[in-house]
Tab-separated table of C-alpha atoms in Angstrom:
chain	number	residue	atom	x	y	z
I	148	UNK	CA	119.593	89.388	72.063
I	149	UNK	CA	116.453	87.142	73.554
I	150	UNK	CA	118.320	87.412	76.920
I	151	UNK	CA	120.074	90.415	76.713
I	152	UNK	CA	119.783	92.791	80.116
I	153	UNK	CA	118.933	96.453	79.156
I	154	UNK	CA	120.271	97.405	82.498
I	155	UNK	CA	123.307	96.631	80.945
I	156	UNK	CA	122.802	99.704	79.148
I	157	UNK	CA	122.675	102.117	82.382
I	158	UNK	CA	125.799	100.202	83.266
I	159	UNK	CA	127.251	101.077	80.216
I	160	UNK	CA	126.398	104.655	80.374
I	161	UNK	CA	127.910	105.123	83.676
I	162	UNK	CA	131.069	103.292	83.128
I	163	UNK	CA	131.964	105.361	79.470
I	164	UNK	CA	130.471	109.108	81.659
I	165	UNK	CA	132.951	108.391	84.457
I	166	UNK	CA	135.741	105.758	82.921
I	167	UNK	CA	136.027	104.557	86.715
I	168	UNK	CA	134.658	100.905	87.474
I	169	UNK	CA	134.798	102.270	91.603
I	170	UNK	CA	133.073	105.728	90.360
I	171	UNK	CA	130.402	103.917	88.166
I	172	UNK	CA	129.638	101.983	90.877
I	173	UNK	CA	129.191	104.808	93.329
I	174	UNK	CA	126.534	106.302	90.569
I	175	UNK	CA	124.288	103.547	90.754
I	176	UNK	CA	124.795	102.487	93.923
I	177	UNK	CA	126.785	99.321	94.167
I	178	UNK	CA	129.721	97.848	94.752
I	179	UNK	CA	133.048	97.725	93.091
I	180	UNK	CA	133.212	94.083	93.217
I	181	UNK	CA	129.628	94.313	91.124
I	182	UNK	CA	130.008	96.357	89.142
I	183	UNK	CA	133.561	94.929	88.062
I	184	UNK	CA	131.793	91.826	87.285
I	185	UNK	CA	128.626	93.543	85.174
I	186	UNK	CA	131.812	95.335	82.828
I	187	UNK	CA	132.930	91.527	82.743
I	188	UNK	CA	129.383	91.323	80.664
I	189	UNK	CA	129.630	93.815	78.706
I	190	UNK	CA	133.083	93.174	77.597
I	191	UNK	CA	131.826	89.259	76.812
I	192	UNK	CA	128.725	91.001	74.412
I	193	UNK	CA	130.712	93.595	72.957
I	194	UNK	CA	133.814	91.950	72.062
I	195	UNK	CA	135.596	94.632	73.236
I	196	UNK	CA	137.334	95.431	76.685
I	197	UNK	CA	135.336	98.861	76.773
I	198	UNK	CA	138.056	100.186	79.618
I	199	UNK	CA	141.563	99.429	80.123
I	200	UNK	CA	144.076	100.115	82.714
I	201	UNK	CA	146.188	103.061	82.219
I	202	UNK	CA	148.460	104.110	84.524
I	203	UNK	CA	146.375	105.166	88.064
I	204	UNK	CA	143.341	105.113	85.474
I	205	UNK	CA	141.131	103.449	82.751
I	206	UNK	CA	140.344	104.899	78.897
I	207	UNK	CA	138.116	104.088	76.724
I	208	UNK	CA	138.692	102.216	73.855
I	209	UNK	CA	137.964	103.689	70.237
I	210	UNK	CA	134.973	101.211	70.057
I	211	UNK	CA	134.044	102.575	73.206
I	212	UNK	CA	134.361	106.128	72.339
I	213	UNK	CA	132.420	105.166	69.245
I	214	UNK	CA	129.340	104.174	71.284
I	215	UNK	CA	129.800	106.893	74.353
I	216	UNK	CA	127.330	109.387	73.224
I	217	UNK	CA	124.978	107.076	71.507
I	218	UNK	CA	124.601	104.931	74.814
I	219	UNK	CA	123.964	107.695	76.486
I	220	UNK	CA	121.152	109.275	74.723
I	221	UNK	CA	119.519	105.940	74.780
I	222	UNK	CA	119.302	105.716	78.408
I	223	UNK	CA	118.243	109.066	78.164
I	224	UNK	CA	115.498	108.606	76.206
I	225	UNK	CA	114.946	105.634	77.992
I	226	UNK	CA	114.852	107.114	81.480
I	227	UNK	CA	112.612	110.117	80.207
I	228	UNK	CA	110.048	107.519	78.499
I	229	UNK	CA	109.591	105.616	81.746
I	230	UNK	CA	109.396	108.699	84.272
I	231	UNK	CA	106.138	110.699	84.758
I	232	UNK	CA	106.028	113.407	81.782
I	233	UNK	CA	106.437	116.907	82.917
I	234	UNK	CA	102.698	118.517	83.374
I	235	UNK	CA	101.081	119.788	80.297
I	236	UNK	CA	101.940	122.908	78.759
I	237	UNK	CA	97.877	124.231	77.842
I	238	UNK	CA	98.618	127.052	75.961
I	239	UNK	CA	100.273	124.793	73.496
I	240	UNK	CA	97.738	122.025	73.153
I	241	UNK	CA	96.438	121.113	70.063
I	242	UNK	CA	93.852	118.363	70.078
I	243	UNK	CA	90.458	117.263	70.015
I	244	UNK	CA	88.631	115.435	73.193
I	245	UNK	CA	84.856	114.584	72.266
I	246	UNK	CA	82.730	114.609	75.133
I	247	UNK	CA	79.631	112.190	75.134
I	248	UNK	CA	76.499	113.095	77.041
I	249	UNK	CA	72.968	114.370	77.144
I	250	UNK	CA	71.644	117.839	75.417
I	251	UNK	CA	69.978	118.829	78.505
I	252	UNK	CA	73.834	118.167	80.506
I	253	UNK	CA	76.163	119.705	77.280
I	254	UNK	CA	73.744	122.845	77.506
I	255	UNK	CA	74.779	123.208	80.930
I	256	UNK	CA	78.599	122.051	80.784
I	257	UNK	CA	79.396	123.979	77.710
I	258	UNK	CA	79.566	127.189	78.477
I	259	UNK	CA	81.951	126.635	81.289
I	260	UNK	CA	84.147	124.921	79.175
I	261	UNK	CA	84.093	126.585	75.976
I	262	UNK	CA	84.726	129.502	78.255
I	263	UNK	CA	88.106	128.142	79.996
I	264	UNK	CA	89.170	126.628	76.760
I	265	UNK	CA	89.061	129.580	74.600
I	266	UNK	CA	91.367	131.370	77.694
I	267	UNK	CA	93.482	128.637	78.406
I	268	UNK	CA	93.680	125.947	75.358
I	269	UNK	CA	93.151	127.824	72.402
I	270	UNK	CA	94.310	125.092	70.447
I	271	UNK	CA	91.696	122.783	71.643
I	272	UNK	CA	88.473	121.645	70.057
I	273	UNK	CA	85.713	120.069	71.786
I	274	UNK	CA	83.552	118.033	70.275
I	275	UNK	CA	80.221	117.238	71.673
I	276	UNK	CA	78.615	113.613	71.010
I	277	UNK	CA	75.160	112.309	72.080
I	278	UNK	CA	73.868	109.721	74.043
I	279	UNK	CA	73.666	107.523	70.494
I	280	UNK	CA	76.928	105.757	71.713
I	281	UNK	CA	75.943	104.932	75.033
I	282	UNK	CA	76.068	101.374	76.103
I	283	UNK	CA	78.944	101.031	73.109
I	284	UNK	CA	82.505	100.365	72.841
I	285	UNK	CA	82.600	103.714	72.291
I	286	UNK	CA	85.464	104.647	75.607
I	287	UNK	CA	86.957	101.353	74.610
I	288	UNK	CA	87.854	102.262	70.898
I	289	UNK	CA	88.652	105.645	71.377
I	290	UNK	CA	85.564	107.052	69.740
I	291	UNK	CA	84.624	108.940	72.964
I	292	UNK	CA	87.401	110.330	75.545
I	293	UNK	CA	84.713	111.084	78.439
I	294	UNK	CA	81.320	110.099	78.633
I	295	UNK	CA	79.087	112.193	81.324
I	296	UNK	CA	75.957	111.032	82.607
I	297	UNK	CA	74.330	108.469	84.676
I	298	UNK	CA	77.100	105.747	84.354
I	299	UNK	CA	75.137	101.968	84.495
I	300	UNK	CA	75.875	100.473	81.535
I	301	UNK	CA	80.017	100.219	81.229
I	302	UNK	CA	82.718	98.324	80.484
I	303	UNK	CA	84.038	96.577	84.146
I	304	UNK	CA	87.978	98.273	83.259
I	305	UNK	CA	86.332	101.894	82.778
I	306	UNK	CA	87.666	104.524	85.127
I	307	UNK	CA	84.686	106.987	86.825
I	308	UNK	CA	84.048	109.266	89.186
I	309	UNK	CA	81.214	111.335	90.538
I	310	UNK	CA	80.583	115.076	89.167
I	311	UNK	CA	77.030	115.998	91.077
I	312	UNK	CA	73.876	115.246	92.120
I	313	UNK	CA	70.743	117.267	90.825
I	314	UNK	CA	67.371	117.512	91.199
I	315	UNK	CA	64.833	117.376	89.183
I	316	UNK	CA	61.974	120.028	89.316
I	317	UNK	CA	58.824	120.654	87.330
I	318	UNK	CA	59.235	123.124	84.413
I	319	UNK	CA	55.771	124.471	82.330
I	320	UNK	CA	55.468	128.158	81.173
I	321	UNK	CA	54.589	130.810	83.296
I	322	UNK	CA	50.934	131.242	82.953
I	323	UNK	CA	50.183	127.208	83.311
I	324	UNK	CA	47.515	126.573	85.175
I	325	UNK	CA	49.122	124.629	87.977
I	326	UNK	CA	51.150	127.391	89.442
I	327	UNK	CA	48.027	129.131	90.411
I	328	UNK	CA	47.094	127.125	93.329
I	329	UNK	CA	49.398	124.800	95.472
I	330	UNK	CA	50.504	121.865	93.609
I	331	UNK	CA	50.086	118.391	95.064
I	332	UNK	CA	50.556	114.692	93.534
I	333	UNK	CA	47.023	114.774	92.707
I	334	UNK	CA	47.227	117.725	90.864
I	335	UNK	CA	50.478	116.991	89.558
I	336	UNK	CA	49.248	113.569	87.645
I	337	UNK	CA	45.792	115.194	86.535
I	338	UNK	CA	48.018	117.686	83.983
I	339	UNK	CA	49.525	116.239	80.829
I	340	UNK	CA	53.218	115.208	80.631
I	341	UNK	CA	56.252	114.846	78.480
I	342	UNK	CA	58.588	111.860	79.166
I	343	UNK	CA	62.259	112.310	78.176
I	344	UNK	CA	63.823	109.150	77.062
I	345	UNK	CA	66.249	108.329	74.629
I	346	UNK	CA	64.549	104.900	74.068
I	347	UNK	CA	61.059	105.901	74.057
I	348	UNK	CA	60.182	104.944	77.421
I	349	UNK	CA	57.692	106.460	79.518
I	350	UNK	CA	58.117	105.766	82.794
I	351	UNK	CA	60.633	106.218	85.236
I	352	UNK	CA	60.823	107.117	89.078
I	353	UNK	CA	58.341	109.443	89.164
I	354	UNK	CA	55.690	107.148	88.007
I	355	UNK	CA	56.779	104.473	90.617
I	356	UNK	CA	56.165	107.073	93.667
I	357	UNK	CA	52.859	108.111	92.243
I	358	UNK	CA	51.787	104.419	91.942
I	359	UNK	CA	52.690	104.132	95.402
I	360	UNK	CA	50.039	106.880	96.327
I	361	UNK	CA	47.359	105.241	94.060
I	362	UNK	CA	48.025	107.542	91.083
I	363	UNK	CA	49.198	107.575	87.267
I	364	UNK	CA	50.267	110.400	85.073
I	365	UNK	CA	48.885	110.769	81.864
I	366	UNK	CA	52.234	110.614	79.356
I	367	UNK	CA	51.078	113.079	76.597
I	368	UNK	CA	54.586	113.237	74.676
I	369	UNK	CA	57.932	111.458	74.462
I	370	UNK	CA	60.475	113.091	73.055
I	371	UNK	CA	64.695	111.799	72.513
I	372	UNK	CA	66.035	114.858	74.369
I	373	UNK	CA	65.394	117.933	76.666
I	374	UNK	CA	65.934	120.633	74.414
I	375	UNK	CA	62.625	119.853	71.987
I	376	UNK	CA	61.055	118.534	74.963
I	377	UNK	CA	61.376	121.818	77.284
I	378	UNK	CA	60.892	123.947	73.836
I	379	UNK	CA	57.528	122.021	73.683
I	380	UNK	CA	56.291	122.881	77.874
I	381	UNK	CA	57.043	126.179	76.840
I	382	UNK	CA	53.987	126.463	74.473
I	383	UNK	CA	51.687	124.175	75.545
I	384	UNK	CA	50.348	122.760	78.724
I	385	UNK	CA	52.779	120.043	79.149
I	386	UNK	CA	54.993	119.570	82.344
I	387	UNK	CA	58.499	118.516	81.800
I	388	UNK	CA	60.477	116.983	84.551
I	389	UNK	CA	64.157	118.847	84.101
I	390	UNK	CA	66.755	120.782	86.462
I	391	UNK	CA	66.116	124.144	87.943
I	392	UNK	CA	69.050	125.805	85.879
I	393	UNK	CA	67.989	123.983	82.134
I	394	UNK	CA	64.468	125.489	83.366
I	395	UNK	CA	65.636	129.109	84.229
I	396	UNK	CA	67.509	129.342	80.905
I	397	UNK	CA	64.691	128.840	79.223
I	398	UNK	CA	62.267	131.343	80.616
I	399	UNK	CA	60.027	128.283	81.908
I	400	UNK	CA	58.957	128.383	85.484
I	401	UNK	CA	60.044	125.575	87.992
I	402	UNK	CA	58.387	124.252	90.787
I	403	UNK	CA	58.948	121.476	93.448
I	404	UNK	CA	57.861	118.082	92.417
I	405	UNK	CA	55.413	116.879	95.483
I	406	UNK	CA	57.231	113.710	95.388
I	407	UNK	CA	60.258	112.391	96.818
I	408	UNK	CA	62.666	111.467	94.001
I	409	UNK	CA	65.736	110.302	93.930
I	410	UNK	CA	68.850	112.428	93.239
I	411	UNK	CA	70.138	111.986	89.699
I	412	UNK	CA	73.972	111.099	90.386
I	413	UNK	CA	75.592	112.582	87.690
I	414	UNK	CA	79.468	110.952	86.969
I	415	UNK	CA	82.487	111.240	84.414
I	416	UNK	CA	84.085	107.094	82.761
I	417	UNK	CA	87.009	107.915	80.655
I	418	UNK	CA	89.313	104.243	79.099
I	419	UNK	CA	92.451	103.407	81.573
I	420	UNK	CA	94.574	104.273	78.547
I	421	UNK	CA	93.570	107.656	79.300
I	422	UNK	CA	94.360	107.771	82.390
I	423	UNK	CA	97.705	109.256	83.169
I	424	UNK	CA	97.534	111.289	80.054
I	425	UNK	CA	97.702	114.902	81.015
I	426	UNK	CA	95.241	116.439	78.259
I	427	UNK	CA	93.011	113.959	80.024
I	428	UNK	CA	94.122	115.276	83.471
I	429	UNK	CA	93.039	118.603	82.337
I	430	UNK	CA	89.526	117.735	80.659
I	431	UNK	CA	88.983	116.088	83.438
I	432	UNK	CA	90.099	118.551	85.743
I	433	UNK	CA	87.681	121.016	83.745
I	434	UNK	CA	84.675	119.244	83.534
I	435	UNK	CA	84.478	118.816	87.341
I	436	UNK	CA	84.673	122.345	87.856
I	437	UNK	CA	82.082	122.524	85.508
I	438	UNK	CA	79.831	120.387	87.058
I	439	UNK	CA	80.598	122.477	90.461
I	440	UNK	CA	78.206	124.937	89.586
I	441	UNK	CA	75.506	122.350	88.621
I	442	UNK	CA	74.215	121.364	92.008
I	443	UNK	CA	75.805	119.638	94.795
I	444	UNK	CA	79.055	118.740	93.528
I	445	UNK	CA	81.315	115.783	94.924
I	446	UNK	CA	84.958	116.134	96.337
């Protein structure tokens, strides 16, 4: 069995469906002499002739009948299991996909999603994990099925691809003091800030350009996430760096940064395994349309 040829098997098929070596032959296009010499095989493994001359014609022997219908579901099965599937059917899927990224980005991608999945996939939960994962196996054992975020920490065999680029604007509540008169970097690093970072840090870009202009923010707060941190501008004098739309939802008023920062580039890394899975596909498919409406998405 080590050396056995499971094209045999196709072979087999064609020869018991059309119990004509010259017929079989035209099926899988070869020759006569071929496939004459492939039944010669398959006679040698069965211990059986298979076909035998009759007349003008060849029948089957009863171990061939025997095997006829199983050898043909086989390669079946066979051919169906090695062929692109047929694309999913959403109203029928039921599964889970957890989606890893920032509060401040599953505020903004949820509703969109939530939205098409409840009209679409009804039988599809999505579950929503944060950034405690990131820099983890997490894509590579199956914990996660797409992470979404700024992607600089992943495995080298993870799949990405670009979603959008945003901006980031200043958000404090309406009546701050700094929105009276025009705002500019020296004004900008006199008022008291909160820092968003996961690990406690705080600095980041924004600090680097005002160190090029001689100037230093003072850090008041650092808080894990955007939601408490944007919660907090909203009652005190704080400025929190954010995006226009996380700003606007929350009744907080945004202004330009007088700075030039870099573009956040926002991307999707799903596991290989993934890949040609079509649940993925469509996840996928959703969360860049999701991600349209963010900013200035990619193609």
């Amino acid at each position: 069995m080590s050396t056995l040829d499971l094209n045999l098997l196709v072979a087999l098929d064609a020869l018991l469906q059309e119990q004509s070596v010259t017929r079989a032959a035209e099926k899988l296009h070869t020759s006569p002499a071929a496939m004459s010499r492939t039944l010669g095989r398959i006679r040698r493994i069965l211990h059986d002739p298979i076909l035998v001359r009759a007349g003008q014609g060849m029948v089957m022997t009863p171990r061939a009948a025997e095997l006829r219908d199983e050898v043909h579901a086989v390669v079946t099965r066979s051919r169906a299991l090695l062929t692109r599937g047929a694309p999913v059917d959403v109203a029928a899927l039921s599964r889970t996909f957890t989606v890893q990224s920032s509060d401040l980005l599953i505020a903004a991608l949820a509703p969109a999603l939530l939205a098409v999945t409840r009209r679409d996939a009804p039988g599809v939960t999505l579950r929503f994990a944060s950034e405690a994962t990131e820099g983890t196996p997490a894509l590579r054992d199956g914990l996660v099925d797409v992470e979404v975020g700024v992607l600089d920490h992943l495995d080298p065999e993870t799949r990405t691809a670009p979603l959008v680029s945003l901006r980031l604007v200043g958000a404090v509540r309406p009546d701050h003091p700094i929105v009276q008169q025009p705002i500019t970097p020296e004004r900008f690093a006199e008022a008291p800030h909160i820092s968003v970072s996961r690990r406690g840090r705080s600095w980041g870009p924004v600090d680097d350009r005002l160190a090029e202009l001689g100037l230093r923010r003072r850090v008041a707060a650092v808080l894990p996430g955007h939601a408490a941190a944007l919660a907090l501008a909203r009652e005190t004098d704080f400025i929190c760096l954010t995006t226009e739309s996380a700003a606007r939802q929350l009744g907080l008023h945004a202004f330009e940064v007088p700075l030039e920062l870099p573009p956040i580039a926002v991307g999707m890394a799903w596991h290989p395994r993934t890949d040609a899975d079509p649940g993925h596909q469509w996840l996928r498919a959703r969360l860049r349309e999701a991600a349209a409406d963010l900013g200035d998405a990619h193609g």
